[in-house]
Each structure stands twice: as C-alpha cells, then as structure tokens.
Coordinates of N, CA and C in Angstrom, one line a residue:
M1 N 63.9 81.3 -61.0 CA 62.6 81.9 -60.8 C 62.3 82.2 -59.3
A2 N 61.9 83.4 -59.0 CA 61.6 83.8 -57.7 C 60.4 83.0 -57.1
A3 N 60.6 82.6 -55.9 CA 59.5 81.8 -55.2 C 58.4 82.7 -54.9
Q4 N 57.2 82.4 -55.2 CA 56.0 83.1 -54.9 C 54.9 82.2 -54.3
L5 N 54.1 82.7 -53.4 CA 53.1 81.9 -52.7 C 51.7 82.6 -53.0
Y6 N 50.8 81.8 -53.3 CA 49.4 82.3 -53.6 C 48.4 81.4 -52.8
I7 N 47.6 82.0 -52.0 CA 46.5 81.3 -51.4 C 45.2 81.8 -52.1
L8 N 44.4 80.8 -52.6 CA 43.3 81.2 -53.4 C 42.1 80.4 -53.0
T9 N 41.0 81.0 -52.6 CA 39.7 80.3 -52.2 C 38.9 80.2 -53.5
G10 N 38.0 79.1 -53.4 CA 37.1 78.9 -54.6 C 37.9 78.6 -55.8
H11 N 39.0 77.8 -55.7 CA 39.9 77.5 -56.8 C 39.4 76.4 -57.8
S12 N 38.4 75.7 -57.4 CA 38.1 74.4 -58.1 C 37.3 74.6 -59.4
R13 N 36.6 75.8 -59.5 CA 35.7 76.0 -60.7 C 35.6 77.5 -61.0
G14 N 35.0 77.7 -62.1 CA 34.7 79.1 -62.5 C 35.9 80.0 -62.6
M15 N 35.8 81.3 -62.2 CA 37.0 82.2 -62.4 C 38.1 81.7 -61.4
G16 N 37.8 81.1 -60.3 CA 38.8 80.6 -59.4 C 39.7 79.6 -60.1
E17 N 39.1 78.7 -60.8 CA 39.9 77.7 -61.5 C 40.8 78.3 -62.6
A18 N 40.2 79.3 -63.3 CA 41.0 80.0 -64.3 C 42.1 80.8 -63.7
I19 N 41.9 81.4 -62.5 CA 43.0 82.1 -61.9 C 44.1 81.1 -61.4
A20 N 43.7 80.0 -60.9 CA 44.6 79.0 -60.4 C 45.5 78.5 -61.6
A21 N 44.9 78.2 -62.7 CA 45.6 77.7 -63.9 C 46.7 78.7 -64.3
R22 N 46.3 80.0 -64.3 CA 47.3 81.0 -64.7 C 48.4 81.2 -63.6
L23 N 48.2 80.9 -62.4 CA 49.2 81.1 -61.4 C 50.2 79.9 -61.3
L24 N 49.8 78.8 -61.9 CA 50.6 77.6 -61.8 C 51.8 77.7 -62.8
A25 N 52.9 78.2 -62.2 CA 54.2 78.4 -63.0 C 55.3 78.0 -62.1
P26 N 56.5 77.7 -62.8 CA 57.7 77.3 -62.0 C 58.0 78.3 -60.9
G27 N 58.3 77.8 -59.7 CA 58.6 78.7 -58.6 C 57.4 79.1 -57.8
H28 N 56.2 78.8 -58.3 CA 55.0 79.3 -57.6 C 54.4 78.1 -56.8
T29 N 54.0 78.5 -55.6 CA 53.3 77.5 -54.7 C 51.9 78.1 -54.6
V30 N 50.9 77.3 -54.9 CA 49.5 77.7 -54.9 C 48.8 76.8 -53.9
I31 N 48.1 77.4 -52.9 CA 47.3 76.7 -51.9 C 45.8 77.0 -52.3
G32 N 45.1 76.0 -52.7 CA 43.7 76.2 -53.1 C 42.7 75.7 -52.0
L33 N 41.7 76.5 -51.7 CA 40.8 76.2 -50.7 C 39.4 76.1 -51.4
S34 N 38.8 74.9 -51.4 CA 37.5 74.7 -52.0 C 36.8 73.5 -51.4
R35 N 35.6 73.3 -51.7 CA 34.9 72.1 -51.2 C 35.4 70.9 -51.9
R36 N 35.9 71.0 -53.1 CA 36.3 69.8 -53.8 C 37.7 70.1 -54.5
T37 N 38.4 69.1 -54.8 CA 39.7 69.2 -55.5 C 39.5 69.2 -57.0
N38 N 40.5 69.6 -57.7 CA 40.4 69.7 -59.2 C 41.6 68.9 -59.8
E39 N 41.3 67.8 -60.4 CA 42.4 66.9 -60.9 C 43.1 67.5 -62.1
A40 N 42.3 68.3 -62.9 CA 43.0 68.9 -64.0 C 44.0 69.9 -63.6
L41 N 43.8 70.7 -62.5 CA 44.8 71.6 -62.0 C 46.0 70.9 -61.4
A42 N 45.7 69.7 -60.8 CA 46.8 68.9 -60.2 C 47.7 68.5 -61.3
K43 N 47.2 68.0 -62.4 CA 47.9 67.6 -63.6 C 48.7 68.7 -64.2
L44 N 48.1 69.9 -64.3 CA 48.7 71.1 -64.9 C 49.9 71.5 -64.0
A45 N 49.7 71.5 -62.7 CA 50.8 71.8 -61.8 C 52.0 70.9 -62.0
A46 N 51.8 69.6 -62.1 CA 52.9 68.7 -62.3 C 53.6 68.9 -63.7
E47 N 52.8 69.3 -64.7 CA 53.4 69.5 -66.0 C 54.3 70.8 -66.0
R48 N 53.9 71.8 -65.2 CA 54.6 73.1 -65.3 C 55.6 73.2 -64.2
G49 N 55.7 72.2 -63.3 CA 56.7 72.3 -62.3 C 56.3 73.3 -61.1
A50 N 55.0 73.4 -61.0 CA 54.5 74.3 -59.9 C 54.1 73.4 -58.7
T51 N 54.0 74.0 -57.5 CA 53.5 73.3 -56.4 C 52.0 73.7 -56.1
L52 N 51.2 72.7 -56.1 CA 49.8 72.9 -55.8 C 49.3 72.1 -54.6
E53 N 48.8 72.7 -53.6 CA 48.1 72.1 -52.5 C 46.7 72.4 -52.6
Q54 N 45.8 71.4 -52.5 CA 44.4 71.6 -52.5 C 43.8 71.1 -51.2
W55 N 43.2 72.1 -50.5 CA 42.5 71.8 -49.2 C 41.0 71.7 -49.4
P56 N 40.5 70.5 -49.2 CA 39.0 70.4 -49.3 C 38.4 71.0 -48.0
V57 N 37.8 72.1 -48.1 CA 37.2 72.8 -47.0 C 35.9 73.4 -47.3
D58 N 35.0 73.5 -46.3 CA 33.8 74.2 -46.5 C 33.9 75.6 -45.8
L59 N 33.9 76.6 -46.6 CA 34.1 78.0 -46.0 C 32.9 78.5 -45.3
A60 N 31.8 77.7 -45.3 CA 30.7 78.1 -44.4 C 31.0 77.8 -43.0
D61 N 32.1 77.0 -42.8 CA 32.7 76.8 -41.5 C 34.2 77.1 -41.6
S62 N 34.5 78.4 -41.6 CA 35.8 78.9 -42.0 C 36.9 78.9 -40.9
L63 N 36.5 78.7 -39.7 CA 37.5 78.8 -38.6 C 38.6 77.8 -38.7
P64 N 38.2 76.5 -38.9 CA 39.3 75.5 -39.1 C 40.2 75.8 -40.2
A65 N 39.7 76.3 -41.3 CA 40.5 76.6 -42.5 C 41.5 77.8 -42.2
A66 N 41.0 78.8 -41.5 CA 41.8 79.9 -41.1 C 42.9 79.5 -40.1
Q67 N 42.6 78.7 -39.2 CA 43.6 78.2 -38.2 C 44.6 77.4 -38.9
R68 N 44.2 76.5 -39.9 CA 45.2 75.7 -40.6 C 46.1 76.6 -41.5
L69 N 45.5 77.7 -42.1 CA 46.3 78.6 -42.9 C 47.3 79.3 -42.0
R70 N 46.9 79.8 -40.9 CA 47.9 80.5 -40.0 C 49.0 79.5 -39.6
D71 N 48.7 78.3 -39.2 CA 49.7 77.3 -38.8 C 50.6 77.0 -40.0
T72 N 50.0 76.8 -41.2 CA 50.8 76.4 -42.3 C 51.8 77.6 -42.7
L73 N 51.3 78.8 -42.7 CA 52.2 79.9 -43.0 C 53.3 80.1 -42.0
A74 N 53.0 79.8 -40.7 CA 53.9 80.0 -39.7 C 55.1 79.0 -39.8
G75 N 54.8 77.9 -40.6 CA 55.9 76.9 -40.8 C 56.9 77.2 -41.9
F76 N 56.6 78.3 -42.7 CA 57.5 78.7 -43.7 C 58.6 79.6 -43.2
D77 N 59.7 79.6 -43.8 CA 60.8 80.6 -43.5 C 60.3 82.0 -43.9
A78 N 60.6 83.0 -43.1 CA 60.2 84.3 -43.3 C 60.8 84.9 -44.6
K79 N 61.9 84.3 -45.1 CA 62.5 84.8 -46.3 C 62.3 83.9 -47.5
Q80 N 61.4 82.9 -47.4 CA 61.3 81.9 -48.4 C 60.7 82.4 -49.7
F81 N 59.7 83.3 -49.6 CA 59.0 83.8 -50.7 C 59.2 85.3 -51.0
E82 N 59.4 85.6 -52.3 CA 59.6 87.0 -52.7 C 58.3 87.7 -52.6
R83 N 57.2 87.0 -52.8 CA 55.9 87.6 -52.7 C 54.9 86.5 -52.2
A84 N 54.0 87.0 -51.3 CA 52.9 86.2 -50.8 C 51.6 86.9 -51.0
V85 N 50.6 86.2 -51.6 CA 49.3 86.8 -52.0 C 48.2 85.9 -51.5
L86 N 47.2 86.6 -50.9 CA 45.9 85.9 -50.5 C 44.8 86.5 -51.4
I87 N 44.1 85.6 -52.1 CA 43.0 85.9 -53.0 C 41.8 85.3 -52.5
N88 N 40.9 86.1 -51.9 CA 39.6 85.7 -51.4 C 38.6 85.8 -52.6
N89 N 38.5 84.6 -53.3 CA 37.6 84.6 -54.5 C 36.3 83.9 -54.2
A90 N 36.3 82.9 -53.3 CA 35.0 82.1 -53.1 C 33.8 83.0 -52.8
G91 N 32.7 82.7 -53.4 CA 31.5 83.4 -53.1 C 30.3 82.5 -53.3
A92 N 29.2 82.9 -52.6 CA 27.9 82.2 -52.7 C 26.8 83.2 -52.7
I93 N 25.7 82.8 -53.3 CA 24.5 83.7 -53.2 C 23.3 82.7 -53.0
D94 N 22.5 83.1 -52.1 CA 21.3 82.2 -51.8 C 20.2 82.5 -52.9
S95 N 19.2 81.6 -52.9 CA 18.2 81.8 -53.9 C 17.6 83.2 -53.8
P96 N 17.5 84.0 -54.8 CA 17.0 85.3 -54.7 C 15.6 85.4 -54.2
C97 N 15.4 86.2 -53.2 CA 14.1 86.5 -52.7 C 14.2 87.6 -51.7
A98 N 13.1 88.2 -51.3 CA 13.1 89.2 -50.3 C 13.6 88.6 -49.0
L99 N 14.3 89.5 -48.2 CA 14.8 89.0 -47.0 C 13.8 88.3 -46.1
R100 N 12.6 88.9 -46.1 CA 11.5 88.4 -45.2 C 11.1 87.0 -45.6
D101 N 11.4 86.5 -46.8 CA 11.0 85.2 -47.3 C 12.2 84.2 -47.2
A102 N 13.4 84.7 -46.9 CA 14.6 83.8 -47.0 C 14.6 82.8 -45.9
E103 N 15.2 81.6 -46.2 CA 15.5 80.6 -45.2 C 16.7 81.2 -44.3
L104 N 16.6 81.1 -43.0 CA 17.6 81.6 -42.1 C 18.9 80.8 -42.4
S105 N 18.9 79.5 -42.6 CA 20.1 78.8 -42.8 C 20.8 79.2 -44.1
G106 N 20.1 79.6 -45.1 CA 20.7 80.0 -46.4 C 21.3 81.4 -46.2
L107 N 20.7 82.3 -45.4 CA 21.3 83.6 -45.1 C 22.6 83.4 -44.4
A108 N 22.6 82.6 -43.4 CA 23.8 82.3 -42.6 C 24.9 81.8 -43.4
K109 N 24.6 80.9 -44.3 CA 25.7 80.3 -45.2 C 26.3 81.4 -46.1
T110 N 25.4 82.2 -46.7 CA 25.9 83.2 -47.6 C 26.8 84.2 -46.8
L111 N 26.4 84.6 -45.7 CA 27.2 85.6 -44.9 C 28.5 85.0 -44.4
R112 N 28.5 83.7 -44.1 CA 29.7 83.0 -43.6 C 30.8 82.9 -44.7
I113 N 30.3 82.4 -45.9 CA 31.2 82.3 -47.0 C 31.7 83.6 -47.6
D114 N 30.8 84.5 -47.8 CA 31.1 85.8 -48.5 C 31.8 86.8 -47.6
L115 N 31.6 86.7 -46.3 CA 32.2 87.8 -45.4 C 33.1 87.2 -44.3
E116 N 32.4 86.3 -43.5 CA 33.2 85.7 -42.3 C 34.5 85.0 -42.8
A117 N 34.4 84.2 -43.8 CA 35.6 83.5 -44.3 C 36.7 84.5 -44.7
T118 N 36.3 85.6 -45.4 CA 37.3 86.6 -45.8 C 37.9 87.2 -44.6
V119 N 37.1 87.6 -43.6 CA 37.7 88.2 -42.4 C 38.7 87.3 -41.7
L120 N 38.3 86.1 -41.5 CA 39.2 85.1 -40.8 C 40.5 84.8 -41.6
L121 N 40.3 84.6 -42.9 CA 41.5 84.3 -43.7 C 42.4 85.5 -43.8
C122 N 41.9 86.7 -43.9 CA 42.7 87.9 -43.9 C 43.5 88.0 -42.6
A123 N 42.8 87.8 -41.5 CA 43.4 87.8 -40.2 C 44.6 86.8 -40.0
A124 N 44.3 85.6 -40.5 CA 45.3 84.5 -40.4 C 46.5 84.8 -41.2
F125 N 46.3 85.3 -42.5 CA 47.4 85.6 -43.4 C 48.2 86.8 -42.9
L126 N 47.6 87.8 -42.5 CA 48.3 89.0 -42.0 C 49.1 88.8 -40.7
D127 N 48.5 87.9 -39.9 CA 49.2 87.6 -38.6 C 50.4 86.7 -38.9
A128 N 50.3 85.7 -39.7 CA 51.3 84.7 -39.9 C 52.5 85.3 -40.7
T129 N 52.2 86.2 -41.6 CA 53.2 86.8 -42.5 C 53.8 88.1 -42.1
R130 N 53.4 88.6 -40.9 CA 53.8 90.0 -40.5 C 55.3 90.2 -40.5
G131 N 56.0 89.1 -40.2 CA 57.5 89.3 -40.2 C 58.2 88.9 -41.5
W132 N 57.4 88.6 -42.5 CA 58.0 88.1 -43.7 C 58.7 89.3 -44.5
S133 N 59.8 89.0 -45.2 CA 60.5 90.1 -45.8 C 60.0 90.4 -47.2
G134 N 59.3 89.5 -47.8 CA 58.8 89.7 -49.2 C 57.6 90.6 -49.2
Q135 N 57.2 90.9 -50.4 CA 55.9 91.7 -50.7 C 54.7 90.9 -50.3
R136 N 53.7 91.5 -49.7 CA 52.5 90.8 -49.3 C 51.3 91.6 -49.9
R137 N 50.4 90.9 -50.5 CA 49.2 91.5 -51.1 C 47.9 90.7 -50.7
V138 N 46.8 91.3 -50.5 CA 45.5 90.7 -50.3 C 44.6 91.2 -51.4
L139 N 44.0 90.3 -52.2 CA 43.0 90.7 -53.2 C 41.7 90.1 -52.9
N140 N 40.8 90.9 -52.5 CA 39.4 90.4 -52.2 C 38.5 90.6 -53.4
I141 N 37.9 89.5 -53.8 CA 37.0 89.6 -55.0 C 35.6 90.0 -54.5
S142 N 35.3 91.3 -54.8 CA 34.0 91.9 -54.3 C 33.0 91.8 -55.5
S143 N 32.1 92.8 -55.5 CA 31.1 92.8 -56.6 C 30.5 94.2 -56.7
G144 N 30.0 94.5 -57.8 CA 29.3 95.8 -58.0 C 28.1 95.8 -57.1
L145 N 27.6 94.7 -56.7 CA 26.4 94.6 -55.8 C 26.8 95.0 -54.4
G146 N 28.1 95.1 -54.1 CA 28.5 95.6 -52.8 C 28.4 97.1 -52.8
R147 N 28.3 97.7 -53.9 CA 28.3 99.2 -54.1 C 27.0 99.7 -54.7
R148 N 26.1 98.8 -55.1 CA 24.8 99.1 -55.7 C 23.8 98.1 -55.2
A149 N 22.8 98.6 -54.5 CA 21.8 97.7 -53.9 C 21.0 97.0 -54.9
M150 N 20.5 95.8 -54.6 CA 19.6 95.0 -55.5 C 18.6 94.3 -54.7
A151 N 17.4 94.4 -55.0 CA 16.3 93.7 -54.2 C 16.5 92.2 -54.4
S152 N 16.1 91.5 -53.3 CA 16.1 90.0 -53.3 C 17.5 89.4 -53.2
S153 N 18.5 90.2 -52.9 CA 19.9 89.7 -52.7 C 20.5 90.5 -51.5
A154 N 19.8 90.7 -50.5 CA 20.3 91.6 -49.4 C 21.5 91.0 -48.7
A155 N 21.5 89.7 -48.4 CA 22.7 89.1 -47.7 C 23.9 89.2 -48.5
Y156 N 23.8 88.9 -49.8 CA 25.0 88.9 -50.7 C 25.5 90.4 -50.8
C157 N 24.6 91.3 -51.1 CA 25.0 92.7 -51.2 C 25.6 93.2 -49.9
A158 N 25.0 92.9 -48.8 CA 25.6 93.3 -47.5 C 27.0 92.7 -47.3
A159 N 27.1 91.4 -47.6 CA 28.4 90.8 -47.4 C 29.5 91.4 -48.3
K160 N 29.2 91.7 -49.5 CA 30.2 92.4 -50.4 C 30.5 93.8 -50.0
A161 N 29.5 94.5 -49.5 CA 29.7 95.8 -48.9 C 30.6 95.7 -47.7
G162 N 30.4 94.7 -46.9 CA 31.2 94.5 -45.7 C 32.7 94.2 -46.2
M163 N 32.8 93.4 -47.2 CA 34.2 93.1 -47.7 C 34.9 94.4 -48.1
D164 N 34.2 95.2 -48.8 CA 34.8 96.5 -49.2 C 35.2 97.3 -48.0
H165 N 34.4 97.4 -47.0 CA 34.8 98.2 -45.8 C 35.8 97.6 -45.0
L166 N 35.8 96.2 -45.0 CA 36.9 95.5 -44.3 C 38.2 95.9 -45.0
T167 N 38.2 95.9 -46.3 CA 39.5 96.2 -47.1 C 39.9 97.6 -46.8
R168 N 39.0 98.6 -46.7 CA 39.4 99.9 -46.3 C 40.1 100.0 -44.9
C169 N 39.5 99.2 -44.0 CA 40.1 99.2 -42.7 C 41.5 98.6 -42.7
L170 N 41.6 97.5 -43.4 CA 42.9 96.8 -43.5 C 44.0 97.7 -44.1
A171 N 43.6 98.5 -45.1 CA 44.5 99.4 -45.8 C 45.1 100.4 -44.8
L172 N 44.2 100.9 -43.9 CA 44.6 101.8 -42.9 C 45.6 101.2 -41.9
E173 N 45.2 100.0 -41.5 CA 46.1 99.3 -40.5 C 47.4 98.9 -41.0
E174 N 47.5 98.4 -42.2 CA 48.7 97.9 -42.8 C 49.6 99.1 -43.2
A175 N 49.1 100.3 -43.4 CA 49.9 101.4 -43.7 C 50.7 101.9 -42.5
L176 N 50.4 101.4 -41.3 CA 51.0 101.8 -40.1 C 52.2 100.9 -39.7
V177 N 52.4 99.8 -40.4 CA 53.4 98.9 -40.0 C 54.5 98.7 -41.1
P178 N 55.7 98.4 -40.7 CA 56.8 98.2 -41.7 C 56.4 97.0 -42.7
N179 N 56.6 97.2 -43.9 CA 56.3 96.3 -45.0 C 54.9 95.8 -44.9
G180 N 54.0 96.7 -44.6 CA 52.6 96.3 -44.5 C 52.0 95.8 -45.8
A181 N 51.0 94.9 -45.7 CA 50.4 94.3 -46.9 C 49.7 95.4 -47.7
R182 N 49.6 95.3 -49.0 CA 48.8 96.1 -49.8 C 47.5 95.4 -50.1
V183 N 46.4 96.0 -50.0 CA 45.1 95.3 -50.1 C 44.2 96.0 -51.1
L184 N 43.4 95.2 -51.8 CA 42.4 95.7 -52.8 C 41.2 94.9 -52.8
S185 N 40.0 95.5 -52.7 CA 38.7 94.9 -52.9 C 38.3 95.2 -54.4
L186 N 38.2 94.2 -55.2 CA 38.0 94.4 -56.6 C 36.7 93.8 -57.1
A187 N 35.9 94.6 -57.8 CA 34.8 94.1 -58.5 C 35.2 93.6 -59.9
P188 N 35.0 92.3 -60.2 CA 35.6 91.7 -61.4 C 34.8 91.8 -62.6
G189 N 33.7 92.5 -62.6 CA 32.8 92.6 -63.8 C 31.8 91.5 -63.8
V190 N 31.0 91.4 -64.9 CA 30.0 90.4 -65.0 C 30.5 89.2 -65.8
I191 N 30.6 88.0 -65.0 CA 31.3 86.9 -65.5 C 30.3 85.7 -65.8
D192 N 30.6 84.9 -66.8 CA 29.8 83.8 -67.1 C 30.1 82.6 -66.2
T193 N 29.4 82.6 -65.0 CA 29.6 81.6 -64.0 C 28.3 80.9 -63.6
D194 N 28.4 79.9 -62.7 CA 27.2 79.2 -62.2 C 26.3 80.2 -61.4
M195 N 26.9 81.2 -60.8 CA 26.1 82.2 -60.1 C 25.2 82.9 -61.1
Q196 N 25.6 83.2 -62.3 CA 24.8 83.8 -63.3 C 23.7 82.9 -63.7
V197 N 24.0 81.6 -63.8 CA 22.9 80.7 -64.2 C 21.9 80.7 -63.1
Q198 N 22.3 80.7 -61.8 CA 21.4 80.7 -60.7 C 20.5 81.9 -60.7
L199 N 21.0 83.1 -61.1 CA 20.2 84.3 -61.1 C 19.2 84.3 -62.3
R200 N 19.7 83.8 -63.4 CA 18.8 83.7 -64.6 C 17.6 82.7 -64.4
S201 N 17.9 81.7 -63.5 CA 16.9 80.7 -63.3 C 16.0 81.0 -62.1
A202 N 16.2 82.1 -61.5 CA 15.4 82.4 -60.3 C 13.9 82.7 -60.7
D203 N 13.1 82.6 -59.7 CA 11.6 83.0 -59.8 C 11.5 84.5 -60.1
A204 N 10.9 84.8 -61.2 CA 10.8 86.2 -61.6 C 10.0 87.0 -60.6
Q205 N 9.0 86.4 -60.0 CA 8.2 87.1 -59.0 C 9.0 87.4 -57.8
A206 N 9.9 86.5 -57.4 CA 10.7 86.7 -56.2 C 11.9 87.6 -56.5
F207 N 12.3 87.7 -57.8 CA 13.6 88.4 -58.1 C 13.3 89.4 -59.2
P208 N 13.0 90.7 -58.9 CA 12.6 91.7 -59.9 C 13.7 91.9 -60.9
D209 N 15.0 91.7 -60.7 CA 16.0 92.0 -61.6 C 16.4 90.8 -62.5
R210 N 15.6 89.7 -62.5 CA 15.9 88.5 -63.2 C 16.1 88.8 -64.7
E211 N 15.2 89.6 -65.3 CA 15.3 89.9 -66.8 C 16.6 90.6 -67.1
R212 N 17.1 91.4 -66.2 CA 18.4 92.1 -66.5 C 19.5 91.1 -66.7
F213 N 19.5 90.0 -65.9 CA 20.6 89.0 -66.0 C 20.4 88.1 -67.2
V214 N 19.1 87.8 -67.6 CA 18.8 87.1 -68.8 C 19.3 87.9 -70.0
A215 N 19.1 89.2 -70.0 CA 19.5 90.1 -71.1 C 21.0 90.1 -71.2
L216 N 21.7 90.1 -70.1 CA 23.2 90.1 -70.2 C 23.7 88.9 -71.0
Q217 N 23.2 87.7 -70.7 CA 23.6 86.6 -71.5 C 23.1 86.7 -73.0
R218 N 21.9 87.1 -73.1 CA 21.3 87.1 -74.5 C 22.1 88.1 -75.4
E219 N 22.6 89.2 -74.8 CA 23.3 90.2 -75.6 C 24.8 90.0 -75.6
G220 N 25.3 88.9 -75.0 CA 26.7 88.6 -75.1 C 27.6 89.5 -74.2
Q221 N 27.0 89.9 -73.1 CA 27.8 90.9 -72.3 C 28.5 90.2 -71.1
L222 N 28.5 88.9 -71.1 CA 29.2 88.2 -70.0 C 30.6 87.9 -70.4
T223 N 31.5 88.1 -69.5 CA 32.9 87.8 -69.7 C 33.2 86.4 -69.4
S224 N 34.0 85.7 -70.2 CA 34.4 84.3 -69.9 C 35.2 84.3 -68.6
A225 N 35.2 83.1 -67.9 CA 36.0 83.0 -66.7 C 37.5 83.2 -66.9
D226 N 38.0 82.7 -68.1 CA 39.4 82.9 -68.3 C 39.8 84.3 -68.6
A227 N 38.9 85.0 -69.4 CA 39.2 86.4 -69.7 C 39.1 87.3 -68.4
A228 N 38.2 86.9 -67.5 CA 38.0 87.6 -66.2 C 39.2 87.4 -65.4
A229 N 39.7 86.1 -65.4 CA 40.9 85.8 -64.6 C 42.1 86.6 -65.0
A230 N 42.3 86.8 -66.3 CA 43.4 87.5 -66.9 C 43.3 89.0 -66.4
R231 N 42.1 89.5 -66.4 CA 42.0 90.9 -66.0 C 42.2 91.1 -64.5
V232 N 41.7 90.2 -63.7 CA 42.0 90.3 -62.3 C 43.5 90.2 -62.0
L233 N 44.2 89.3 -62.6 CA 45.6 89.1 -62.3 C 46.4 90.3 -62.9
A234 N 45.9 90.9 -63.9 CA 46.5 92.2 -64.4 C 46.5 93.2 -63.3
C235 N 45.3 93.3 -62.7 CA 45.2 94.3 -61.6 C 46.1 93.9 -60.4
L236 N 46.3 92.7 -60.2 CA 47.2 92.2 -59.1 C 48.7 92.7 -59.4
E237 N 49.0 92.8 -60.6 CA 50.4 93.2 -61.0 C 50.6 94.7 -61.1
R238 N 49.6 95.5 -60.9 CA 49.8 96.9 -61.1 C 50.7 97.5 -60.0
P239 N 51.6 98.4 -60.3 CA 52.4 99.0 -59.3 C 51.7 99.8 -58.3
D240 N 50.5 100.3 -58.6 CA 49.6 101.0 -57.7 C 48.6 100.2 -57.0
F241 N 48.8 98.9 -57.0 CA 47.8 97.9 -56.4 C 47.5 98.4 -55.0
G242 N 46.2 98.5 -54.7 CA 45.7 99.0 -53.4 C 45.6 100.5 -53.2
D243 N 45.9 101.2 -54.2 CA 45.8 102.7 -54.1 C 44.9 103.2 -55.2
P244 N 43.6 103.4 -54.9 CA 42.9 103.2 -53.6 C 42.6 101.7 -53.3
P245 N 42.1 101.4 -52.1 CA 41.8 100.0 -51.8 C 40.6 99.4 -52.4
I246 N 39.7 100.2 -53.1 CA 38.5 99.8 -53.7 C 38.6 100.0 -55.2
G247 N 38.4 99.0 -56.0 CA 38.5 99.2 -57.4 C 37.5 98.3 -58.2
D248 N 37.5 98.5 -59.5 CA 36.7 97.8 -60.5 C 37.6 97.4 -61.6
V249 N 37.5 96.1 -62.0 CA 38.4 95.6 -63.0 C 38.3 96.4 -64.3
R250 N 37.1 96.9 -64.6 CA 36.8 97.6 -65.9 C 37.5 98.9 -65.9
E251 N 37.9 99.4 -64.8 CA 38.6 100.7 -64.7 C 40.2 100.5 -64.5
L252 N 40.6 99.3 -64.0 CA 42.0 99.2 -63.7 C 42.8 98.3 -64.6
A253 N 42.2 97.2 -65.2 CA 42.9 96.3 -66.0 C 43.4 96.9 -67.3

C-alpha cells in the first residue's frame, strides 16, 4: 500500500471526524489538529493499521501549530509519501448578530480560526513539502456563505470569502513551480453539525435568516456528517482536482 500523508484540522468531531475515519487505512498517516483528541479514532487507527497523530491545539492561536507542522514535515524524507494532503476543515462562527453588536473578542476568534489558521497552515505545508516528489494537494473547506452574503454573520462570510481568494492566489503560485500543489476551496453543502444547531438556536431578532436554517432541518435537507465526508473525499480524488480552484461539492462529487 502506497504511503500517504493527510493533515486534517477539526478532526475530532462533526464532518472532520467522519473524514478522519475514512482516511484511516493501511499505509496512511493522519495528523489531526483539534482542541481535543478523539479516542474512538485512535482505536480505529490501531484496528486498521493506520498511523494517527492527534495534536491538541487551539487554532485561534495558530502560529505554534503552523510552526510545529512545518518542522514535522521537514523531518520526513522527501520521497516517503506518494501523496501529501492538507485539509483545512476546522471552522467557527460567532453568535449571529450585526457586526455593530458583536463582541470584539468573538470576531477576532472567528477570523483567526476560519482564515488566519488556514493561511499559516497552507504556508507551512507548501514550504516544507516544496521539494517532495509525491503529489501534493490542499483542500480548503469553504462555505456557500463565502460566495453569498448573509446578515449577522459578517466575520464568517468574510473569512470564507478570504479562504476562496487565498486559494485562487495559491493556484496561480503553485502553477509556476515544478510539481506544484493542486489546491481547491470547496463548499461542502449544508451539513448536520453543531454549527447548524448554533444557527437554529440564535436570537431571531439578531439573526434574520434563522427561520431558513430551522426549515432546513425540518424539511430534512441537512446532509449527515458521514455522507458529507464521502462527497468531500470524492472531490479530493477527482483527476481534475483544483481545476478550477473554487468548487461546490454538489457540482463536483
């Protein structure tokens, strides 16, 4: 089995946990970055003969995590892995409200997790693996809200729009170097996660779109975390991955 390396943020729960479970296969090394570890995934890795490293990190302070990632990757042999993949999946959304009413600390946390961490981890990954002989891919989990504005979620929308444009820039840069990484910013669809619970529970007066999210659950339009993970990983396997660098799972999977 060809050795493959996956770095996955937000791996301990939700769609990230489902993605991690699907990646744990013989010959695969998975490095998960989350605030907490997941014992079920550790057990699954042992059962399947996969290697799982879990780094308890707070991506609201992503510089130490990015530095550790760069140093860790630099310690691998350049020919060790047939494929190396960074999946920026972690995301956070502050309590929905107009920007003028938001707590500054909450805005800062959202922007750091949703955009700053992605920028720093991409930089660390692309730097440390630039001389690797295997295939390299970066999959940034974006959102339709990065492409469609929504009131009371300005920081989240802005961060995801920034992720999309970051990915466009990286695609241009990596196209100029030998064995450049292929990059994709992917909207994963509407998924049944804790974030959806948070939006449905928001103050209706502060969040004009609350009823739309309540209706999504009521009408059974939410995709399960495992089904969403399967569709995301199907996109990762596409031969045209990253062409174009912005995509939606509902159009690609």
